[in-house]
Each structure stands twice: as structure tokens, then as C-alpha cells.
PDB file of C-alpha atoms in Angstrom:
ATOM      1  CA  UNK A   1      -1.872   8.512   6.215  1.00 94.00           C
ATOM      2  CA  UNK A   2      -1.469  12.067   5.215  1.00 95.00           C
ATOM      3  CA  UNK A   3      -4.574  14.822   5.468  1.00 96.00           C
ATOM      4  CA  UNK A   4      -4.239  17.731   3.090  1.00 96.00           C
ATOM      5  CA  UNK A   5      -7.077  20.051   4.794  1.00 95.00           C
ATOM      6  CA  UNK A   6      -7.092  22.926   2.318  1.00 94.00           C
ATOM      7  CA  UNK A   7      -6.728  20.613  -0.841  1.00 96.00           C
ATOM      8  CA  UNK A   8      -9.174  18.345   0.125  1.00 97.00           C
ATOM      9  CA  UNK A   9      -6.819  15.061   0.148  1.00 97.00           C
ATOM     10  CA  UNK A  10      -6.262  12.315   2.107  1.00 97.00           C
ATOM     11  CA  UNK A  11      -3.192   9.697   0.963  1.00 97.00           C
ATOM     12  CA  UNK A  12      -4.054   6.388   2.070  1.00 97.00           C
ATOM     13  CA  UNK A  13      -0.874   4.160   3.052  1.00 94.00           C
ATOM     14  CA  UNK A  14      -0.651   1.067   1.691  1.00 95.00           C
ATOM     15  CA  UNK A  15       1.606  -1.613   3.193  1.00 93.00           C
ATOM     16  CA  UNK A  16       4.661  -2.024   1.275  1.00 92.00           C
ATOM     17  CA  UNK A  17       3.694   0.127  -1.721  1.00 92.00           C
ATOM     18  CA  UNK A  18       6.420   3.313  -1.452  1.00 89.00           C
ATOM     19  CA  UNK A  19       3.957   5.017   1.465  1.00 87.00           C
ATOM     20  CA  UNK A  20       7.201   6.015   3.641  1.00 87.00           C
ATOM     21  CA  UNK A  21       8.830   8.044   1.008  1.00 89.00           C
ATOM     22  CA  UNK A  22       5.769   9.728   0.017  1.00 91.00           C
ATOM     23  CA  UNK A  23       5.278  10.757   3.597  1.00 89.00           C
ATOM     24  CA  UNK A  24       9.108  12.064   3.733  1.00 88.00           C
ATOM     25  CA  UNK A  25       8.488  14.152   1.329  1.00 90.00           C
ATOM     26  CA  UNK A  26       5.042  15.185   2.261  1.00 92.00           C
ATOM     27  CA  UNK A  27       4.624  15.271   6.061  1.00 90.00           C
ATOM     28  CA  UNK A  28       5.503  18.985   6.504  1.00 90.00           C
ATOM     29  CA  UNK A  29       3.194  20.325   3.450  1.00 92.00           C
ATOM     30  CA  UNK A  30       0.102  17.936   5.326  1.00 91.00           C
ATOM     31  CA  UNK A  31      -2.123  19.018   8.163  1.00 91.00           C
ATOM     32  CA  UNK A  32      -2.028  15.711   9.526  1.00 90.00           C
ATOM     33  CA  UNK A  33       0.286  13.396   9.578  1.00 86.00           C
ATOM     34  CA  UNK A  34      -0.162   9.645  11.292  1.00 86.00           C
ATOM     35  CA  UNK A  35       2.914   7.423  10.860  1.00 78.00           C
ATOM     36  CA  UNK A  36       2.484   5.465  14.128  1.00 78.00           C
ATOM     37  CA  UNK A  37       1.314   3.312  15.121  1.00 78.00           C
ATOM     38  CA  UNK A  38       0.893   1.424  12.180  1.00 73.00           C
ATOM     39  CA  UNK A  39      -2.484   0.340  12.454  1.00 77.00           C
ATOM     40  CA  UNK A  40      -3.245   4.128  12.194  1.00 79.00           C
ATOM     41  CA  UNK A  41      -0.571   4.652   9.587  1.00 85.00           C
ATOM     42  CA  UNK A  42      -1.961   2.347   7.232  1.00 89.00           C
ATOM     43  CA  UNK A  43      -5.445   3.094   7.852  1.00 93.00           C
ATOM     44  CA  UNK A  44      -7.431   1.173   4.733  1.00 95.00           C
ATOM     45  CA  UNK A  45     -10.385   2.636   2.716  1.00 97.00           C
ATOM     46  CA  UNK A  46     -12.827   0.807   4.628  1.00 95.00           C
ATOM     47  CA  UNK A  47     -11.709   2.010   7.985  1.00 95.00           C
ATOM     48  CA  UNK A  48     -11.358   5.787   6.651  1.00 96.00           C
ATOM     49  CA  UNK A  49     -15.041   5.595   5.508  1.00 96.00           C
ATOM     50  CA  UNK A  50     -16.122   4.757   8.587  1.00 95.00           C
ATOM     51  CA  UNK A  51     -14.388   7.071  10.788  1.00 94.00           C
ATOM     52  CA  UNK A  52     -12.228   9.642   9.539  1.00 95.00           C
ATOM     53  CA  UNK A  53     -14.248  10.652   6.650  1.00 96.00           C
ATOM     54  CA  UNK A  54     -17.580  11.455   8.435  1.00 97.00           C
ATOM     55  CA  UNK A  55     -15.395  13.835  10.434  1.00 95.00           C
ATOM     56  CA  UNK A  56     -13.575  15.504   7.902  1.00 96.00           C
ATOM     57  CA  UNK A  57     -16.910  16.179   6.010  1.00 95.00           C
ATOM     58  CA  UNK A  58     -18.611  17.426   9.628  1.00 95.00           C
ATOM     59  CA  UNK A  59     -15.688  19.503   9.889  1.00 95.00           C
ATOM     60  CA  UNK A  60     -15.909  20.808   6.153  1.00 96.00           C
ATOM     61  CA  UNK A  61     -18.854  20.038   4.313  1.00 95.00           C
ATOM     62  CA  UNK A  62     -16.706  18.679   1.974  1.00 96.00           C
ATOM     63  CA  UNK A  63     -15.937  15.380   0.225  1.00 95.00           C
ATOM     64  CA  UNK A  64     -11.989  14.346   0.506  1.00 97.00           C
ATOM     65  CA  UNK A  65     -10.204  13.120  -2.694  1.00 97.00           C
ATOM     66  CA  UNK A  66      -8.732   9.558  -1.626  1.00 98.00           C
ATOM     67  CA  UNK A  67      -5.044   8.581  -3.280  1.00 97.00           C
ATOM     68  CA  UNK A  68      -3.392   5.800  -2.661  1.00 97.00           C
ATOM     69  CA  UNK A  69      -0.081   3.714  -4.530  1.00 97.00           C
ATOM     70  CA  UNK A  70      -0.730   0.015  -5.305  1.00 97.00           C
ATOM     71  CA  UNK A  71       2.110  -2.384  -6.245  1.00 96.00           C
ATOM     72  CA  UNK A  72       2.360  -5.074  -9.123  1.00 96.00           C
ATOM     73  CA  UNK A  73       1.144  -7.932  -6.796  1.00 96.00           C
ATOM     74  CA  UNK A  74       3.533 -10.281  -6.933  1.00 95.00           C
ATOM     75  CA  UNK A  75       6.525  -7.654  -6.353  1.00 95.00           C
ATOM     76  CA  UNK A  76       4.322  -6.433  -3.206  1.00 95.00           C
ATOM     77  CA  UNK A  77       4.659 -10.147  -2.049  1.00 95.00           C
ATOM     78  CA  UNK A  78       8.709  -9.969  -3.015  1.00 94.00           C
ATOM     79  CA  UNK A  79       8.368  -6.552  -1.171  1.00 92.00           C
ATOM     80  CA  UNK A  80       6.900  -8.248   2.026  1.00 92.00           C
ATOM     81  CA  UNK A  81       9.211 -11.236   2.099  1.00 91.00           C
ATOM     82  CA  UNK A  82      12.495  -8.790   2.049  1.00 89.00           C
ATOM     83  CA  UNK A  83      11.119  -6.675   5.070  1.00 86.00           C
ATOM     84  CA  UNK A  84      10.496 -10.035   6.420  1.00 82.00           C
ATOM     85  CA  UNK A  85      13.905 -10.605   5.984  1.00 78.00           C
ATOM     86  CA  UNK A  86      14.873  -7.240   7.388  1.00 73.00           C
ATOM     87  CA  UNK A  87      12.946  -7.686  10.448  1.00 63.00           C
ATOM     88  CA  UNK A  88      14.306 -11.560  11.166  1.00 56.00           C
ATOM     89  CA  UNK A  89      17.743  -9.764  12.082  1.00 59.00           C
ATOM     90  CA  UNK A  90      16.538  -8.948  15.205  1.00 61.00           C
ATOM     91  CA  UNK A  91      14.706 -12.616  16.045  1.00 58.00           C
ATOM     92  CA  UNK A  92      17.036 -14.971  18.078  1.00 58.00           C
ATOM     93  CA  UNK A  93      14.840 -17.640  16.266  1.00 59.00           C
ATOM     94  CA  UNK A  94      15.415 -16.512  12.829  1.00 61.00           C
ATOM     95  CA  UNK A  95      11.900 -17.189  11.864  1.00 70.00           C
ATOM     96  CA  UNK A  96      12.894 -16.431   7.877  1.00 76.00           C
ATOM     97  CA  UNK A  97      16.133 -18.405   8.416  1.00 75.00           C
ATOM     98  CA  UNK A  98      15.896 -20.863   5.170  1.00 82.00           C
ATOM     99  CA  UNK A  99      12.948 -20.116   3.799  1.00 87.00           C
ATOM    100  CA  UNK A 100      13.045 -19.512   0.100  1.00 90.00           C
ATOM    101  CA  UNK A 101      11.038 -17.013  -1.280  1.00 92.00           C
ATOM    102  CA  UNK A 102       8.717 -19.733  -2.909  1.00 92.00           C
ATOM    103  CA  UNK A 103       7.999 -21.437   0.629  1.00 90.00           C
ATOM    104  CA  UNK A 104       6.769 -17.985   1.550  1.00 90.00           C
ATOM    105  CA  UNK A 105       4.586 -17.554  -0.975  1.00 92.00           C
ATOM    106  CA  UNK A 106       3.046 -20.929  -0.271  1.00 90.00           C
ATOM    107  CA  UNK A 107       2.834 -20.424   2.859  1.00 89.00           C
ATOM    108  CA  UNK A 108       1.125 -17.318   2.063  1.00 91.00           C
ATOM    109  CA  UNK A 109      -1.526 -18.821  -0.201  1.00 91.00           C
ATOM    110  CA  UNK A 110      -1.594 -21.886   2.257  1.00 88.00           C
ATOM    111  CA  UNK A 111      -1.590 -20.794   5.579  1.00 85.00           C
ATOM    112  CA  UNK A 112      -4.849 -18.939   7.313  1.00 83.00           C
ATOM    113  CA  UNK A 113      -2.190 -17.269   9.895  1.00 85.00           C
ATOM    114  CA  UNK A 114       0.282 -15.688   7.743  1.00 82.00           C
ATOM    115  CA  UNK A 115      -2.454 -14.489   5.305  1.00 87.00           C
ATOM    116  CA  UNK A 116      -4.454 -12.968   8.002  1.00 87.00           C
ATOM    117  CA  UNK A 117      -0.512 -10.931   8.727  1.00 87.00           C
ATOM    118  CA  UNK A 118      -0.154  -9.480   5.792  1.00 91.00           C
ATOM    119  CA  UNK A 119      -3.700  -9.296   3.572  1.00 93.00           C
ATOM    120  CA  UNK A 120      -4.104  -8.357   0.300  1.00 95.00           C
ATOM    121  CA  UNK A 121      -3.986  -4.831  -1.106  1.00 97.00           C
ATOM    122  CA  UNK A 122      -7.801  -5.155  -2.786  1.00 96.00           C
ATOM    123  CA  UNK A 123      -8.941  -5.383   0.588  1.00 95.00           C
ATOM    124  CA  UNK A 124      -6.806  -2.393   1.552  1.00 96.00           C
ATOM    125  CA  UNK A 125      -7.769  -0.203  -1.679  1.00 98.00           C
ATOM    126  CA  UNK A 126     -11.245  -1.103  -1.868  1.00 97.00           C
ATOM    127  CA  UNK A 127     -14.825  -1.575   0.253  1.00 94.00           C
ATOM    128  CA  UNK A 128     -17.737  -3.764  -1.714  1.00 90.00           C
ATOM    129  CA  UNK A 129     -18.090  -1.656  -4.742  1.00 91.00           C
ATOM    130  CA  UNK A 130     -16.551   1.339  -3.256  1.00 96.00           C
ATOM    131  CA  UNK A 131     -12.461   1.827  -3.945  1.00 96.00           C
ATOM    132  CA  UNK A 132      -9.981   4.528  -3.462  1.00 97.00           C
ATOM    133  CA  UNK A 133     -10.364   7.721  -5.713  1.00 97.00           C
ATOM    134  CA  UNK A 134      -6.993   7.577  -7.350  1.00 97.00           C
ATOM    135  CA  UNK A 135      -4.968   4.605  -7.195  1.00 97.00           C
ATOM    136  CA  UNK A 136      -1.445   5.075  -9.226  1.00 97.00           C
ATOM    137  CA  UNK A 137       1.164   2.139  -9.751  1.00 97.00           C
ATOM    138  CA  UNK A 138       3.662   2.244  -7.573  1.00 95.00           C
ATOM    139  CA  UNK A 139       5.931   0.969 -11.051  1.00 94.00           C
ATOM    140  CA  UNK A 140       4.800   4.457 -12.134  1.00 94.00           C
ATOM    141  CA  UNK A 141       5.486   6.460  -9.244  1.00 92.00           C
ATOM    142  CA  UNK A 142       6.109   9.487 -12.185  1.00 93.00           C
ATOM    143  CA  UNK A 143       2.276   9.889 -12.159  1.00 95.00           C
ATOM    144  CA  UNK A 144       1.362  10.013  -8.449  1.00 94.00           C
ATOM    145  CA  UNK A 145       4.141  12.666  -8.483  1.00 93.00           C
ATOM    146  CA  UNK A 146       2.519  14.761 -11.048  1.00 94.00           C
ATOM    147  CA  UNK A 147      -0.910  14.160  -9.628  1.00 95.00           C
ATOM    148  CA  UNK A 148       0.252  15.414  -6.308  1.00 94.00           C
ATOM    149  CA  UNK A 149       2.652  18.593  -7.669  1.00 94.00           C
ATOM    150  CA  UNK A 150      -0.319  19.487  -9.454  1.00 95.00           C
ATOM    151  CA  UNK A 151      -3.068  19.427  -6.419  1.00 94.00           C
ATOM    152  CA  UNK A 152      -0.243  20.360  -3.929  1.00 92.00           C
ATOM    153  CA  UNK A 153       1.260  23.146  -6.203  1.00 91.00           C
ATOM    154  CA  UNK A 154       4.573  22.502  -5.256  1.00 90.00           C
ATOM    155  CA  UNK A 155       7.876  20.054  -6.607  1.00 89.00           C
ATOM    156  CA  UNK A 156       7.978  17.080  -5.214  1.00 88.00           C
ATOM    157  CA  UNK A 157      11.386  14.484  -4.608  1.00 86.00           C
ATOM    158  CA  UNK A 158      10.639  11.526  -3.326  1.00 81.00           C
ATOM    159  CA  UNK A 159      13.396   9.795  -1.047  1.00 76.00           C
ATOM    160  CA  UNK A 160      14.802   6.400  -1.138  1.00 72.00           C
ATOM    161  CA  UNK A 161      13.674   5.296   1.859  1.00 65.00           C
ATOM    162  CA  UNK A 162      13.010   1.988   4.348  1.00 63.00           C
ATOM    163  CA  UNK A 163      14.732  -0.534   1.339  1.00 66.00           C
ATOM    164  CA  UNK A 164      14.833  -3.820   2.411  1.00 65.00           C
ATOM    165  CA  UNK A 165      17.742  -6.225   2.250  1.00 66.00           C
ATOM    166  CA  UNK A 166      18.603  -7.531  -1.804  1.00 76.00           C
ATOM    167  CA  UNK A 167      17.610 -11.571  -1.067  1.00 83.00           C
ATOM    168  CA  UNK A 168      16.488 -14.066  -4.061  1.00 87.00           C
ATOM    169  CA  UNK A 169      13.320 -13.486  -4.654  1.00 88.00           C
ATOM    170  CA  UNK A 170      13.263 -16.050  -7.856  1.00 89.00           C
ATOM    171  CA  UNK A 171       9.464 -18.026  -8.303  1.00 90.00           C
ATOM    172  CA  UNK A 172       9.402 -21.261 -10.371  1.00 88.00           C
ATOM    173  CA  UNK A 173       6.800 -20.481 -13.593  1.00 88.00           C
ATOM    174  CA  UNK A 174       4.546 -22.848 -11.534  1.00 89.00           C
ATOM    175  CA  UNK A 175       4.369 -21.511  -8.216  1.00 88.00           C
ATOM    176  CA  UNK A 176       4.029 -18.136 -10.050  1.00 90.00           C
ATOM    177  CA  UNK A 177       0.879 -19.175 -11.480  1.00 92.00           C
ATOM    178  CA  UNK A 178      -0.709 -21.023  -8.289  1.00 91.00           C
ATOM    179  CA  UNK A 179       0.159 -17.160  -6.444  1.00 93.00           C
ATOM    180  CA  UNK A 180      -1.703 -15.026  -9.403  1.00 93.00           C
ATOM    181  CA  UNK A 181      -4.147 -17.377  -9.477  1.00 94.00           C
ATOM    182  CA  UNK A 182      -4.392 -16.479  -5.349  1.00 95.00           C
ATOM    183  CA  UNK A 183      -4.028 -13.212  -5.838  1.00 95.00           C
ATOM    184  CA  UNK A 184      -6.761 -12.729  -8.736  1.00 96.00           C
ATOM    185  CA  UNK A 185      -8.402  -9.738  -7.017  1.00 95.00           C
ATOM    186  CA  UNK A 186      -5.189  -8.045  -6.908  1.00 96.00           C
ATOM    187  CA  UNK A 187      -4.262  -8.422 -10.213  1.00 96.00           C
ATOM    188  CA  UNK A 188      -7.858  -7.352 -11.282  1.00 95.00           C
ATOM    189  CA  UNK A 189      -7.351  -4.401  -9.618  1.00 96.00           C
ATOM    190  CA  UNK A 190      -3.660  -3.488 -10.541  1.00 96.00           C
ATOM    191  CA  UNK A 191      -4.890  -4.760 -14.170  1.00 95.00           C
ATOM    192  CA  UNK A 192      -7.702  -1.905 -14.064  1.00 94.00           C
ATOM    193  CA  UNK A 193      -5.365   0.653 -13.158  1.00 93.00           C
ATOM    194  CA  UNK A 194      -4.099   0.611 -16.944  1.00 71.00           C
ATOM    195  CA  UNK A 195      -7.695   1.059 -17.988  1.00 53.00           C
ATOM    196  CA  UNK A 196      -8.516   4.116 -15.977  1.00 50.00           C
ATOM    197  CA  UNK A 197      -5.002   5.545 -17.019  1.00 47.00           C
ATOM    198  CA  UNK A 198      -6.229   5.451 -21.088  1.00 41.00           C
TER     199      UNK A 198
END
């Protein structure tokens, strides 16, 4: 999470969505800066509402613009699997060892414990009704780019940074449907994205 105090702007990151390159290129230019632990890193809208943002506006008297990126949602599943895969290097028990990326996915959609590990990004983004200010695609990064060099006032680059390990990430035409159909409110969201872009 990044707080731009004189611009009035708080980027909100979300899990495996391009946050850690946005927060290369941006920690010096932002007042504050949280990229650990992660729980505070990726600090979702609903937790920000409730306790960062009553500060800020005590502090200010001022309302925050939120931003956040949000990724197609199958590719943010791809995304989790590889760091997944990353992160299994390290485990004696290879925990990943084997598993295709379809068995993830079911065991995604299937299973209450990994579910509960890695969420969904509607549930990151938004709050009831409520949902971040300005959520770009993370497929068009272009546009968060010129959003920010535009409120920041300054060029932006945006590193390559934290890229997972290439691993087959192939999904049979059925167990692509069964995980859209799962992940409905993501696609909704990402869908709307297009809308509010027109």
C-alpha cells in the first residue's frame, strides 16, 4: 500500500496483480510506504475503510482517491499457481510437486482451505456496494501509468519485478468454464472495468 499525502491517493495492493513493481517505482515519490508484512501490504478496501481512512481524513479533512490494479481472473489464478510454484522450491515436501495447473484450480473451487489462502480479488477491490475508486486492468497497465503520471506529475517506468517461474498453465475448455463459473464475481467486476473505461 502506497499513501500519496499531498495528492490525496492511496494505491491499494492487490495480491498478484503487478502491486510490487508499482511500488518500485513509486515508494520514494509516497509518504508512506507498507510492503511488510503482507497482511499490511495488501491491505483490502474493506480494511482501509475501516481504519486507515478515518485517519487520513482526521488528519486532513480530506477524502483519499483509492487505485488499485485488478487482473483478468483466470490469469490471476495462473499468476497464483506460478508463485506457488516459486515458493515450493524451498518446501522439503514439495507441496506443488505434480500438481497440474487444472488440479489447482479444482482444488481452488473445491477446497474451503485453499480458497480461504488465496480469496478472490472482488472481495479485495470491493465492500457491499462500496468498491475501489479507480480500478485499471492490470492487461492495461498503460492506463494506470497515465493515471498516476498525471496525479503524480512525474514519468513513471515500471520494473519487471517478482516473475514467477514459466510452468504449464494449460486449462481443458471444461475446467475453464466450471472456474469462471466460480469466479463470476470476478469476472463481473473485471467485465465492468471495460464499461467505466468507455
Amino acid at each position: 500500500m502506497l499513501i500519496f499525502w499531498e495528492k490525496r491517493l492511496v494505491f491499494l495492493a492487490t495480491p498478484k496483480a503487478g502491486s510490487t513493481a508499482v511500488e518500485a517505482a513509486l515508494e520514494s515519490l509516497a509518504n508512506v510506504a507498507v510492503q511488510r508484512p503482507a497482511e499490511l501490504k495488501h491491505t483490502d478496501l474493506g480494511s482501509y475503510r475501516r481504519h486507515i481512512e478515518p485517519w487520513l481524513h482526521q488528519m486532513t479533512g480530506d477524502r483519499f482517491t483509492t487505485v488499485a490494479l485488478m487482473r483478468e481472473p483466470i490469469g490471476w489464478l495462473r499468476s497464483w499457481y506460478r508463485f506457488r510454484h516459486r515458493d515450493d522450491i524451498d518446501d522439503p515436501d514439495h507441496a506443488m510437486d505434480g500438481v497440474t495447473f487444472s488440479q489447482f484450480a479444482q482444488s481452488y473451487a473445491g477446497s474451503a482451505e485453499t480458497y480461504r489462502q488465496i480469496g478472490m480479488q472482488c472481495d479485495f477491490l470491493t465492500r457491499s456496494e462500496d468498491r475501489v475508486d479507480r480500478i485499471f486492468r492490470y492487461e492495461e497497465m498503460q492506463d494506470l501509468t497515465h493515471f498516476l503520471e498525471d496525479r503524480l506529475d512525474c514519468a513513471i517506468s515500471l520494473p519487471r519485478v517478482n516473475v514467477p517461474p514459466a510452468v504449464d498453465v494449460s486449462l481443458s475448455d471444461e475446467h475453464g468454464a466450471m472456474l469462471r463459473r466460480f469466479l463470476h464475481r470476478d469476472v463481473a467486476l473485471y467485465d465492468s472495468l471495460c464499461m467505466v473505461a468507455a
